[in-house]
PDB file of N, CA and C in Angstrom:
ATOM      1  N   MET A   1       7.769   6.483 -21.993  1.00 65.00           N
ATOM      2  CA  MET A   1       7.732   6.079 -20.601  1.00 65.00           C
ATOM      3  C   MET A   1       8.437   4.735 -20.463  1.00 65.00           C
ATOM      4  N   SER A   2       9.105   4.562 -19.350  1.00 91.00           N
ATOM      5  CA  SER A   2       9.882   3.351 -19.132  1.00 91.00           C
ATOM      6  C   SER A   2       9.070   2.261 -18.449  1.00 91.00           C
ATOM      7  N   ALA A   3       9.586   1.052 -18.525  1.00 94.00           N
ATOM      8  CA  ALA A   3       8.942  -0.086 -17.867  1.00 94.00           C
ATOM      9  C   ALA A   3       8.912   0.109 -16.353  1.00 94.00           C
ATOM     10  N   ILE A   4       9.929   0.761 -15.802  1.00 95.00           N
ATOM     11  CA  ILE A   4       9.961   0.973 -14.354  1.00 95.00           C
ATOM     12  C   ILE A   4       8.834   1.919 -13.925  1.00 95.00           C
ATOM     13  N   VAL A   5       8.568   2.960 -14.712  1.00 96.00           N
ATOM     14  CA  VAL A   5       7.468   3.872 -14.392  1.00 96.00           C
ATOM     15  C   VAL A   5       6.136   3.151 -14.551  1.00 96.00           C
ATOM     16  N   ASP A   6       6.002   2.339 -15.589  1.00 96.00           N
ATOM     17  CA  ASP A   6       4.779   1.538 -15.765  1.00 96.00           C
ATOM     18  C   ASP A   6       4.518   0.675 -14.535  1.00 96.00           C
ATOM     19  N   ASP A   7       5.581   0.037 -14.029  1.00 95.00           N
ATOM     20  CA  ASP A   7       5.441  -0.827 -12.863  1.00 95.00           C
ATOM     21  C   ASP A   7       5.061  -0.017 -11.616  1.00 95.00           C
ATOM     22  N   ILE A   8       5.689   1.137 -11.431  1.00 96.00           N
ATOM     23  CA  ILE A   8       5.373   1.985 -10.271  1.00 96.00           C
ATOM     24  C   ILE A   8       3.924   2.436 -10.322  1.00 96.00           C
ATOM     25  N   VAL A   9       3.469   2.890 -11.490  1.00 96.00           N
ATOM     26  CA  VAL A   9       2.080   3.341 -11.639  1.00 96.00           C
ATOM     27  C   VAL A   9       1.123   2.191 -11.337  1.00 96.00           C
ATOM     28  N   ARG A  10       1.418   1.016 -11.849  1.00 95.00           N
ATOM     29  CA  ARG A  10       0.568  -0.159 -11.610  1.00 95.00           C
ATOM     30  C   ARG A  10       0.494  -0.481 -10.125  1.00 95.00           C
ATOM     31  N   ARG A  11       1.638  -0.490  -9.453  1.00 95.00           N
ATOM     32  CA  ARG A  11       1.670  -0.828  -8.033  1.00 95.00           C
ATOM     33  C   ARG A  11       0.968   0.219  -7.170  1.00 95.00           C
ATOM     34  N   LEU A  12       1.181   1.489  -7.486  1.00 95.00           N
ATOM     35  CA  LEU A  12       0.516   2.546  -6.727  1.00 95.00           C
ATOM     36  C   LEU A  12      -0.988   2.512  -6.953  1.00 95.00           C
ATOM     37  N   ALA A  13      -1.401   2.296  -8.196  1.00 93.00           N
ATOM     38  CA  ALA A  13      -2.839   2.236  -8.491  1.00 93.00           C
ATOM     39  C   ALA A  13      -3.483   1.052  -7.783  1.00 93.00           C
ATOM     40  N   ALA A  14      -2.777  -0.082  -7.729  1.00 92.00           N
ATOM     41  CA  ALA A  14      -3.309  -1.261  -7.048  1.00 92.00           C
ATOM     42  C   ALA A  14      -3.430  -1.024  -5.543  1.00 92.00           C
ATOM     43  N   GLY A  15      -2.572  -0.186  -4.990  1.00 89.00           N
ATOM     44  CA  GLY A  15      -2.604   0.103  -3.559  1.00 89.00           C
ATOM     45  C   GLY A  15      -3.530   1.240  -3.184  1.00 89.00           C
ATOM     46  N   LEU A  16      -4.147   1.832  -4.180  1.00 88.00           N
ATOM     47  CA  LEU A  16      -5.028   2.969  -3.941  1.00 88.00           C
ATOM     48  C   LEU A  16      -6.328   2.506  -3.313  1.00 88.00           C
ATOM     49  N   ASP A  17      -6.609   3.036  -2.140  1.00 79.00           N
ATOM     50  CA  ASP A  17      -7.868   2.698  -1.468  1.00 79.00           C
ATOM     51  C   ASP A  17      -8.724   3.945  -1.312  1.00 79.00           C
ATOM     52  N   GLY A  18      -8.462   4.933  -2.147  1.00 71.00           N
ATOM     53  CA  GLY A  18      -9.229   6.167  -2.112  1.00 71.00           C
ATOM     54  C   GLY A  18      -8.578   7.267  -1.304  1.00 71.00           C
ATOM     55  N   ASP A  19      -7.577   6.951  -0.486  1.00 77.00           N
ATOM     56  CA  ASP A  19      -6.949   7.962   0.355  1.00 77.00           C
ATOM     57  C   ASP A  19      -5.462   8.038   0.061  1.00 77.00           C
ATOM     58  N   LEU A  20      -5.074   9.128  -0.582  1.00 88.00           N
ATOM     59  CA  LEU A  20      -3.653   9.354  -0.838  1.00 88.00           C
ATOM     60  C   LEU A  20      -3.004  10.170   0.277  1.00 88.00           C
ATOM     61  N   GLY A  21      -3.830  10.740   1.151  1.00 87.00           N
ATOM     62  CA  GLY A  21      -3.302  11.571   2.223  1.00 87.00           C
ATOM     63  C   GLY A  21      -3.030  13.003   1.797  1.00 87.00           C
ATOM     64  N   ILE A  22      -3.452  13.354   0.593  1.00 92.00           N
ATOM     65  CA  ILE A  22      -3.266  14.716   0.079  1.00 92.00           C
ATOM     66  C   ILE A  22      -4.600  15.206  -0.502  1.00 92.00           C
ATOM     67  N   PRO A  23      -5.627  15.336   0.317  1.00 92.00           N
ATOM     68  CA  PRO A  23      -6.964  15.641  -0.172  1.00 92.00           C
ATOM     69  C   PRO A  23      -7.014  16.880  -1.072  1.00 92.00           C
ATOM     70  N   GLY A  24      -7.604  16.694  -2.254  1.00 94.00           N
ATOM     71  CA  GLY A  24      -7.801  17.791  -3.187  1.00 94.00           C
ATOM     72  C   GLY A  24      -6.551  18.256  -3.904  1.00 94.00           C
ATOM     73  N   LYS A  25      -5.455  17.537  -3.765  1.00 96.00           N
ATOM     74  CA  LYS A  25      -4.175  17.971  -4.337  1.00 96.00           C
ATOM     75  C   LYS A  25      -3.664  16.987  -5.382  1.00 96.00           C
ATOM     76  N   VAL A  26      -2.719  17.469  -6.176  1.00 97.00           N
ATOM     77  CA  VAL A  26      -2.053  16.648  -7.190  1.00 97.00           C
ATOM     78  C   VAL A  26      -0.562  16.664  -6.899  1.00 97.00           C
ATOM     79  N   MET A  27       0.021  15.484  -6.801  1.00 96.00           N
ATOM     80  CA  MET A  27       1.448  15.306  -6.537  1.00 96.00           C
ATOM     81  C   MET A  27       2.057  14.608  -7.737  1.00 96.00           C
ATOM     82  N   LYS A  28       3.201  15.095  -8.179  1.00 97.00           N
ATOM     83  CA  LYS A  28       3.852  14.493  -9.345  1.00 97.00           C
ATOM     84  C   LYS A  28       5.292  14.141  -9.008  1.00 97.00           C
ATOM     85  N   PHE A  29       5.714  12.961  -9.440  1.00 96.00           N
ATOM     86  CA  PHE A  29       7.112  12.569  -9.401  1.00 96.00           C
ATOM     87  C   PHE A  29       7.603  12.634 -10.834  1.00 96.00           C
ATOM     88  N   ASN A  30       8.566  13.505 -11.073  1.00 96.00           N
ATOM     89  CA  ASN A  30       9.151  13.652 -12.399  1.00 96.00           C
ATOM     90  C   ASN A  30      10.429  12.826 -12.425  1.00 96.00           C
ATOM     91  N   ALA A  31      10.412  11.765 -13.219  1.00 95.00           N
ATOM     92  CA  ALA A  31      11.564  10.869 -13.314  1.00 95.00           C
ATOM     93  C   ALA A  31      12.353  11.117 -14.596  1.00 95.00           C
ATOM     94  N   GLY A  32      12.300  12.340 -15.095  1.00 93.00           N
ATOM     95  CA  GLY A  32      13.077  12.709 -16.280  1.00 93.00           C
ATOM     96  C   GLY A  32      12.684  11.912 -17.499  1.00 93.00           C
ATOM     97  N   GLU A  33      13.657  11.343 -18.166  1.00 94.00           N
ATOM     98  CA  GLU A  33      13.424  10.580 -19.394  1.00 94.00           C
ATOM     99  C   GLU A  33      12.542   9.360 -19.174  1.00 94.00           C
ATOM    100  N   ASP A  34      12.483   8.870 -17.935  1.00 95.00           N
ATOM    101  CA  ASP A  34      11.653   7.693 -17.640  1.00 95.00           C
ATOM    102  C   ASP A  34      10.165   8.023 -17.623  1.00 95.00           C
ATOM    103  N   GLY A  35       9.812   9.289 -17.403  1.00 96.00           N
ATOM    104  CA  GLY A  35       8.405   9.685 -17.394  1.00 96.00           C
ATOM    105  C   GLY A  35       7.992  10.293 -16.067  1.00 96.00           C
ATOM    106  N   VAL A  36       6.685  10.374 -15.859  1.00 97.00           N
ATOM    107  CA  VAL A  36       6.139  10.957 -14.633  1.00 97.00           C
ATOM    108  C   VAL A  36       5.146   9.997 -13.991  1.00 97.00           C
ATOM    109  N   ILE A  37       4.987  10.160 -12.694  1.00 97.00           N
ATOM    110  CA  ILE A  37       3.964   9.448 -11.926  1.00 97.00           C
ATOM    111  C   ILE A  37       3.136  10.536 -11.252  1.00 97.00           C
ATOM    112  N   VAL A  38       1.841  10.563 -11.538  1.00 97.00           N
ATOM    113  CA  VAL A  38       0.967  11.591 -10.994  1.00 97.00           C
ATOM    114  C   VAL A  38      -0.034  10.945 -10.046  1.00 97.00           C
ATOM    115  N   LEU A  39      -0.087  11.461  -8.825  1.00 96.00           N
ATOM    116  CA  LEU A  39      -1.029  11.015  -7.800  1.00 96.00           C
ATOM    117  C   LEU A  39      -2.059  12.126  -7.664  1.00 96.00           C
ATOM    118  N   ASP A  40      -3.289  11.858  -8.052  1.00 96.00           N
ATOM    119  CA  ASP A  40      -4.306  12.899  -8.186  1.00 96.00           C
ATOM    120  C   ASP A  40      -5.471  12.677  -7.227  1.00 96.00           C
ATOM    121  N   SER A  41      -5.550  13.546  -6.224  1.00 94.00           N
ATOM    122  CA  SER A  41      -6.666  13.523  -5.275  1.00 94.00           C
ATOM    123  C   SER A  41      -7.638  14.666  -5.538  1.00 94.00           C
ATOM    124  N   SER A  42      -7.479  15.345  -6.670  1.00 93.00           N
ATOM    125  CA  SER A  42      -8.330  16.499  -6.951  1.00 93.00           C
ATOM    126  C   SER A  42      -9.721  16.088  -7.421  1.00 93.00           C
ATOM    127  N   ALA A  43      -9.892  14.842  -7.802  1.00 83.00           N
ATOM    128  CA  ALA A  43     -11.195  14.325  -8.233  1.00 83.00           C
ATOM    129  C   ALA A  43     -11.491  13.063  -7.434  1.00 83.00           C
ATOM    130  N   SER A  44     -12.736  12.681  -7.441  1.00 87.00           N
ATOM    131  CA  SER A  44     -13.118  11.459  -6.743  1.00 87.00           C
ATOM    132  C   SER A  44     -13.605  10.441  -7.763  1.00 87.00           C
ATOM    133  N   PRO A  45     -13.076   9.246  -7.769  1.00 90.00           N
ATOM    134  CA  PRO A  45     -12.048   8.728  -6.860  1.00 90.00           C
ATOM    135  C   PRO A  45     -10.660   9.226  -7.264  1.00 90.00           C
ATOM    136  N   ALA A  46      -9.741   9.179  -6.311  1.00 92.00           N
ATOM    137  CA  ALA A  46      -8.349   9.537  -6.576  1.00 92.00           C
ATOM    138  C   ALA A  46      -7.783   8.546  -7.588  1.00 92.00           C
ATOM    139  N   LYS A  47      -6.744   8.979  -8.298  1.00 94.00           N
ATOM    140  CA  LYS A  47      -6.154   8.088  -9.298  1.00 94.00           C
ATOM    141  C   LYS A  47      -4.655   8.299  -9.395  1.00 94.00           C
ATOM    142  N   VAL A  48      -4.004   7.289  -9.954  1.00 95.00           N
ATOM    143  CA  VAL A  48      -2.572   7.324 -10.220  1.00 95.00           C
ATOM    144  C   VAL A  48      -2.414   7.114 -11.717  1.00 95.00           C
ATOM    145  N   THR A  49      -1.601   7.957 -12.344  1.00 96.00           N
ATOM    146  CA  THR A  49      -1.437   7.876 -13.783  1.00 96.00           C
ATOM    147  C   THR A  49      -0.023   8.285 -14.184  1.00 96.00           C
ATOM    148  N   SER A  50       0.319   8.017 -15.423  1.00 96.00           N
ATOM    149  CA  SER A  50       1.599   8.462 -15.974  1.00 96.00           C
ATOM    150  C   SER A  50       1.397   9.603 -16.964  1.00 96.00           C
ATOM    151  N   ALA A  51       0.182  10.139 -17.003  1.00 96.00           N
ATOM    152  CA  ALA A  51      -0.115  11.269 -17.894  1.00 96.00           C
ATOM    153  C   ALA A  51       0.341  12.561 -17.221  1.00 96.00           C
ATOM    154  N   ASP A  52       1.220  13.271 -17.867  1.00 97.00           N
ATOM    155  CA  ASP A  52       1.755  14.503 -17.300  1.00 97.00           C
ATOM    156  C   ASP A  52       0.678  15.578 -17.211  1.00 97.00           C
ATOM    157  N   ARG A  53       0.710  16.322 -16.125  1.00 97.00           N
ATOM    158  CA  ARG A  53      -0.211  17.433 -15.919  1.00 97.00           C
ATOM    159  C   ARG A  53       0.352  18.326 -14.838  1.00 97.00           C
ATOM    160  N   PRO A  54      -0.157  19.553 -14.715  1.00 97.00           N
ATOM    161  CA  PRO A  54       0.308  20.425 -13.645  1.00 97.00           C
ATOM    162  C   PRO A  54       0.000  19.802 -12.278  1.00 97.00           C
ATOM    163  N   ALA A  55       0.849  20.113 -11.304  1.00 98.00           N
ATOM    164  CA  ALA A  55       0.684  19.532  -9.973  1.00 98.00           C
ATOM    165  C   ALA A  55       0.920  20.592  -8.902  1.00 98.00           C
ATOM    166  N   ASP A  56       0.356  20.342  -7.728  1.00 98.00           N
ATOM    167  CA  ASP A  56       0.581  21.228  -6.588  1.00 98.00           C
ATOM    168  C   ASP A  56       1.997  21.083  -6.057  1.00 98.00           C
ATOM    169  N   CYS A  57       2.579  19.907  -6.242  1.00 97.00           N
ATOM    170  CA  CYS A  57       3.956  19.635  -5.828  1.00 97.00           C
ATOM    171  C   CYS A  57       4.575  18.681  -6.835  1.00 97.00           C
ATOM    172  N   THR A  58       5.775  19.017  -7.289  1.00 97.00           N
ATOM    173  CA  THR A  58       6.514  18.135  -8.191  1.00 97.00           C
ATOM    174  C   THR A  58       7.863  17.820  -7.563  1.00 97.00           C
ATOM    175  N   VAL A  59       8.114  16.527  -7.388  1.00 95.00           N
ATOM    176  CA  VAL A  59       9.399  16.058  -6.884  1.00 95.00           C
ATOM    177  C   VAL A  59      10.143  15.464  -8.072  1.00 95.00           C
ATOM    178  N   THR A  60      11.297  16.008  -8.370  1.00 95.00           N
ATOM    179  CA  THR A  60      12.134  15.467  -9.436  1.00 95.00           C
ATOM    180  C   THR A  60      13.063  14.449  -8.795  1.00 95.00           C
ATOM    181  N   MET A  61      12.859  13.195  -9.175  1.00 93.00           N
ATOM    182  CA  MET A  61      13.534  12.080  -8.508  1.00 93.00           C
ATOM    183  C   MET A  61      13.699  10.933  -9.503  1.00 93.00           C
ATOM    184  N   ALA A  62      14.785  10.223  -9.419  1.00 92.00           N
ATOM    185  CA  ALA A  62      14.996   9.052 -10.264  1.00 92.00           C
ATOM    186  C   ALA A  62      13.921   8.001  -9.995  1.00 92.00           C
ATOM    187  N   ALA A  63      13.428   7.383 -11.044  1.00 93.00           N
ATOM    188  CA  ALA A  63      12.393   6.354 -10.914  1.00 93.00           C
ATOM    189  C   ALA A  63      12.854   5.208 -10.018  1.00 93.00           C
ATOM    190  N   ILE A  64      14.129   4.896 -10.058  1.00 93.00           N
ATOM    191  CA  ILE A  64      14.646   3.788  -9.252  1.00 93.00           C
ATOM    192  C   ILE A  64      14.438   4.062  -7.758  1.00 93.00           C
ATOM    193  N   ALA A  65      14.423   5.333  -7.362  1.00 92.00           N
ATOM    194  CA  ALA A  65      14.195   5.668  -5.954  1.00 92.00           C
ATOM    195  C   ALA A  65      12.798   5.255  -5.521  1.00 92.00           C
ATOM    196  N   LEU A  66      11.790   5.570  -6.338  1.00 92.00           N
ATOM    197  CA  LEU A  66      10.424   5.146  -6.007  1.00 92.00           C
ATOM    198  C   LEU A  66      10.303   3.639  -6.002  1.00 92.00           C
ATOM    199  N   LYS A  67      10.966   2.991  -6.946  1.00 94.00           N
ATOM    200  CA  LYS A  67      10.934   1.527  -6.981  1.00 94.00           C
ATOM    201  C   LYS A  67      11.530   0.957  -5.699  1.00 94.00           C
ATOM    202  N   ARG A  68      12.633   1.518  -5.243  1.00 93.00           N
ATOM    203  CA  ARG A  68      13.271   1.030  -4.010  1.00 93.00           C
ATOM    204  C   ARG A  68      12.378   1.257  -2.796  1.00 93.00           C
ATOM    205  N   ILE A  69      11.651   2.377  -2.770  1.00 93.00           N
ATOM    206  CA  ILE A  69      10.703   2.616  -1.669  1.00 93.00           C
ATOM    207  C   ILE A  69       9.629   1.539  -1.692  1.00 93.00           C
ATOM    208  N   LEU A  70       9.039   1.290  -2.866  1.00 93.00           N
ATOM    209  CA  LEU A  70       7.948   0.318  -2.980  1.00 93.00           C
ATOM    210  C   LEU A  70       8.423  -1.118  -2.764  1.00 93.00           C
ATOM    211  N   ASP A  71       9.706  -1.369  -3.017  1.00 93.00           N
ATOM    212  CA  ASP A  71      10.274  -2.702  -2.769  1.00 93.00           C
ATOM    213  C   ASP A  71      10.695  -2.877  -1.313  1.00 93.00           C
ATOM    214  N   GLY A  72      10.575  -1.800  -0.517  1.00 91.00           N
ATOM    215  CA  GLY A  72      10.986  -1.863   0.884  1.00 91.00           C
ATOM    216  C   GLY A  72      12.486  -1.829   1.076  1.00 91.00           C
ATOM    217  N   GLN A  73      13.227  -1.438   0.040  1.00 93.00           N
ATOM    218  CA  GLN A  73      14.683  -1.406   0.106  1.00 93.00           C
ATOM    219  C   GLN A  73      15.234  -0.078   0.594  1.00 93.00           C
ATOM    220  N   MET A  74      14.367   0.942   0.656  1.00 91.00           N
ATOM    221  CA  MET A  74      14.824   2.263   1.036  1.00 91.00           C
ATOM    222  C   MET A  74      13.675   3.024   1.682  1.00 91.00           C
ATOM    223  N   SER A  75      13.994   3.825   2.665  1.00 90.00           N
ATOM    224  CA  SER A  75      12.976   4.666   3.293  1.00 90.00           C
ATOM    225  C   SER A  75      12.685   5.866   2.401  1.00 90.00           C
ATOM    226  N   CYS A  76      11.559   6.501   2.638  1.00 87.00           N
ATOM    227  CA  CYS A  76      11.220   7.713   1.887  1.00 87.00           C
ATOM    228  C   CYS A  76      12.290   8.780   2.113  1.00 87.00           C
ATOM    229  N   GLY A  77      12.721   8.938   3.351  1.00 87.00           N
ATOM    230  CA  GLY A  77      13.745   9.931   3.665  1.00 87.00           C
ATOM    231  C   GLY A  77      15.073   9.629   3.001  1.00 87.00           C
ATOM    232  N   GLY A  78      15.458   8.373   3.007  1.00 86.00           N
ATOM    233  CA  GLY A  78      16.709   7.970   2.358  1.00 86.00           C
ATOM    234  C   GLY A  78      16.671   8.206   0.860  1.00 86.00           C
ATOM    235  N   ALA A  79      15.544   7.890   0.256  1.00 86.00           N
ATOM    236  CA  ALA A  79      15.386   8.100  -1.188  1.00 86.00           C
ATOM    237  C   ALA A  79      15.415   9.591  -1.501  1.00 86.00           C
ATOM    238  N   TYR A  80      14.755  10.371  -0.647  1.00 82.00           N
ATOM    239  CA  TYR A  80      14.748  11.820  -0.846  1.00 82.00           C
ATOM    240  C   TYR A  80      16.176  12.377  -0.811  1.00 82.00           C
ATOM    241  N   MET A  81      16.948  11.964   0.178  1.00 84.00           N
ATOM    242  CA  MET A  81      18.317  12.475   0.321  1.00 84.00           C
ATOM    243  C   MET A  81      19.225  12.010  -0.820  1.00 84.00           C
ATOM    244  N   ALA A  82      19.052  10.782  -1.260  1.00 82.00           N
ATOM    245  CA  ALA A  82      19.960  10.227  -2.261  1.00 82.00           C
ATOM    246  C   ALA A  82      19.564  10.531  -3.708  1.00 82.00           C
ATOM    247  N   PHE A  83      18.273  10.664  -3.971  1.00 80.00           N
ATOM    248  CA  PHE A  83      17.838  10.708  -5.356  1.00 80.00           C
ATOM    249  C   PHE A  83      17.067  11.949  -5.782  1.00 80.00           C
ATOM    250  N   THR A  84      16.684  12.807  -4.862  1.00 81.00           N
ATOM    251  CA  THR A  84      15.868  13.957  -5.232  1.00 81.00           C
ATOM    252  C   THR A  84      16.737  15.065  -5.799  1.00 81.00           C
ATOM    253  N   ARG A  85      16.301  15.567  -6.946  1.00 87.00           N
ATOM    254  CA  ARG A  85      17.014  16.660  -7.605  1.00 87.00           C
ATOM    255  C   ARG A  85      16.328  17.997  -7.394  1.00 87.00           C
ATOM    256  N   GLY A  86      15.113  17.968  -6.838  1.00 90.00           N
ATOM    257  CA  GLY A  86      14.419  19.222  -6.591  1.00 90.00           C
ATOM    258  C   GLY A  86      12.968  19.006  -6.228  1.00 90.00           C
ATOM    259  N   VAL A  87      12.395  19.988  -5.533  1.00 92.00           N
ATOM    260  CA  VAL A  87      10.984  19.972  -5.174  1.00 92.00           C
ATOM    261  C   VAL A  87      10.422  21.341  -5.534  1.00 92.00           C
ATOM    262  N   GLU A  88       9.330  21.347  -6.290  1.00 95.00           N
ATOM    263  CA  GLU A  88       8.671  22.593  -6.663  1.00 95.00           C
ATOM    264  C   GLU A  88       7.248  22.586  -6.119  1.00 95.00           C
ATOM    265  N   GLY A  89       6.794  23.729  -5.670  1.00 97.00           N
ATOM    266  CA  GLY A  89       5.424  23.838  -5.181  1.00 97.00           C
ATOM    267  C   GLY A  89       5.327  23.564  -3.695  1.00 97.00           C
ATOM    268  N   ASP A  90       4.191  23.014  -3.297  1.00 96.00           N
ATOM    269  CA  ASP A  90       3.871  22.776  -1.888  1.00 96.00           C
ATOM    270  C   ASP A  90       4.660  21.578  -1.352  1.00 96.00           C
ATOM    271  N   GLN A  91       5.788  21.866  -0.744  1.00 93.00           N
ATOM    272  CA  GLN A  91       6.683  20.810  -0.267  1.00 93.00           C
ATOM    273  C   GLN A  91       6.069  19.942   0.816  1.00 93.00           C
ATOM    274  N   ALA A  92       5.067  20.442   1.511  1.00 94.00           N
ATOM    275  CA  ALA A  92       4.406  19.645   2.549  1.00 94.00           C
ATOM    276  C   ALA A  92       3.777  18.386   1.959  1.00 94.00           C
ATOM    277  N   LEU A  93       3.364  18.433   0.699  1.00 95.00           N
ATOM    278  CA  LEU A  93       2.758  17.257   0.070  1.00 95.00           C
ATOM    279  C   LEU A  93       3.749  16.107  -0.041  1.00 95.00           C
ATOM    280  N   ALA A  94       5.024  16.439  -0.208  1.00 91.00           N
ATOM    281  CA  ALA A  94       6.048  15.394  -0.274  1.00 91.00           C
ATOM    282  C   ALA A  94       6.133  14.632   1.044  1.00 91.00           C
ATOM    283  N   VAL A  95       5.815  15.277   2.135  1.00 91.00           N
ATOM    284  CA  VAL A  95       5.785  14.624   3.436  1.00 91.00           C
ATOM    285  C   VAL A  95       4.461  13.871   3.614  1.00 91.00           C
ATOM    286  N   LEU A  96       3.368  14.499   3.219  1.00 94.00           N
ATOM    287  CA  LEU A  96       2.043  13.901   3.411  1.00 94.00           C
ATOM    288  C   LEU A  96       1.820  12.642   2.582  1.00 94.00           C
ATOM    289  N   ILE A  97       2.526  12.484   1.472  1.00 93.00           N
ATOM    290  CA  ILE A  97       2.334  11.306   0.610  1.00 93.00           C
ATOM    291  C   ILE A  97       3.089  10.084   1.144  1.00 93.00           C
ATOM    292  N   GLN A  98       4.008  10.285   2.077  1.00 92.00           N
ATOM    293  CA  GLN A  98       4.835   9.181   2.574  1.00 92.00           C
ATOM    294  C   GLN A  98       4.047   8.030   3.184  1.00 92.00           C
ATOM    295  N   PRO A  99       3.022   8.261   4.005  1.00 92.00           N
ATOM    296  CA  PRO A  99       2.274   7.118   4.543  1.00 92.00           C
ATOM    297  C   PRO A  99       1.640   6.255   3.436  1.00 92.00           C
ATOM    298  N   PHE A 100       1.164   6.879   2.371  1.00 93.00           N
ATOM    299  CA  PHE A 100       0.605   6.109   1.251  1.00 93.00           C
ATOM    300  C   PHE A 100       1.697   5.253   0.614  1.00 93.00           C
ATOM    301  N   LEU A 101       2.870   5.818   0.376  1.00 93.00           N
ATOM    302  CA  LEU A 101       3.964   5.051  -0.224  1.00 93.00           C
ATOM    303  C   LEU A 101       4.369   3.888   0.673  1.00 93.00           C
ATOM    304  N   ARG A 102       4.445   4.148   1.999  1.00 91.00           N
ATOM    305  CA  ARG A 102       4.802   3.063   2.931  1.00 91.00           C
ATOM    306  C   ARG A 102       3.726   1.985   2.960  1.00 91.00           C
ATOM    307  N   ARG A 103       2.460   2.392   2.868  1.00 91.00           N
ATOM    308  CA  ARG A 103       1.350   1.426   2.868  1.00 91.00           C
ATOM    309  C   ARG A 103       1.426   0.527   1.638  1.00 91.00           C
ATOM    310  N   VAL A 104       1.710   1.103   0.482  1.00 92.00           N
ATOM    311  CA  VAL A 104       1.838   0.309  -0.748  1.00 92.00           C
ATOM    312  C   VAL A 104       3.030  -0.627  -0.634  1.00 92.00           C
ATOM    313  N   ALA A 105       4.136  -0.143  -0.082  1.00 91.00           N
ATOM    314  CA  ALA A 105       5.318  -0.990   0.092  1.00 91.00           C
ATOM    315  C   ALA A 105       5.030  -2.143   1.035  1.00 91.00           C
ATOM    316  N   ALA A 106       4.303  -1.879   2.116  1.00 89.00           N
ATOM    317  CA  ALA A 106       3.971  -2.928   3.081  1.00 89.00           C
ATOM    318  C   ALA A 106       3.082  -3.997   2.464  1.00 89.00           C
ATOM    319  N   VAL A 107       2.127  -3.583   1.655  1.00 83.00           N
ATOM    320  CA  VAL A 107       1.241  -4.543   0.992  1.00 83.00           C
ATOM    321  C   VAL A 107       2.050  -5.424   0.041  1.00 83.00           C
ATOM    322  N   GLY A 108       2.971  -4.803  -0.694  1.00 65.00           N
ATOM    323  CA  GLY A 108       3.792  -5.558  -1.636  1.00 65.00           C
ATOM    324  C   GLY A 108       4.724  -6.537  -0.965  1.00 65.00           C
ATOM    325  N   SER A 109       5.142  -6.213   0.265  1.00 56.00           N
ATOM    326  CA  SER A 109       6.090  -7.080   0.972  1.00 56.00           C
ATOM    327  C   SER A 109       5.384  -8.109   1.847  1.00 56.00           C
ATOM    328  N   GLY A 110       4.073  -7.927   2.027  1.00 49.00           N
ATOM    329  CA  GLY A 110       3.332  -8.829   2.895  1.00 49.00           C
ATOM    330  C   GLY A 110       3.378  -8.417   4.355  1.00 49.00           C
ATOM    331  N   THR A 111       4.048  -7.291   4.648  1.00 47.00           N
ATOM    332  CA  THR A 111       4.106  -6.787   6.018  1.00 47.00           C
ATOM    333  C   THR A 111       2.894  -5.934   6.291  1.00 47.00           C
ATOM    334  N   PRO A 112       2.198  -6.143   7.387  1.00 46.00           N
ATOM    335  CA  PRO A 112       1.041  -5.306   7.691  1.00 46.00           C
ATOM    336  C   PRO A 112       1.443  -3.843   7.823  1.00 46.00           C
ATOM    337  N   PRO A 113       0.643  -2.918   7.281  1.00 43.00           N
ATOM    338  CA  PRO A 113       0.956  -1.499   7.417  1.00 43.00           C
ATOM    339  C   PRO A 113       1.103  -1.125   8.885  1.00 43.00           C
ATOM    340  N   GLY A 114       2.123  -0.312   9.167  1.00 45.00           N
ATOM    341  CA  GLY A 114       2.368   0.131  10.540  1.00 45.00           C
ATOM    342  C   GLY A 114       3.227  -0.816  11.343  1.00 45.00           C
ATOM    343  N   ALA A 115       3.575  -1.959  10.752  1.00 42.00           N
ATOM    344  CA  ALA A 115       4.398  -2.942  11.492  1.00 42.00           C
ATOM    345  C   ALA A 115       5.856  -2.565  11.451  1.00 42.00           C
TER     346      ALA A 115
END
């Protein structure tokens, strides 16, 4: 696993307030050689990890895309268009996870969520 994935997992876990917006589901970002980021709402409390496991939706995307989203440098839609290599499973989860990603990005930037 790469340092960038470690940082993403740390930031997402720190922003976790129990609601990922995907109740009872598992979402995975597959960053290839860099590793995976798994957002797991199937158990309580929800968790973020880099341990690979089956998911309801897997987005294959470069790790740098998630980093840019969390840094506020790119929108979820822009990252999806530029960096996504594929989506498997329940594609609706890729949309439902966006508010959580934006919330984590806002906290990291000091901007209030929704601003």
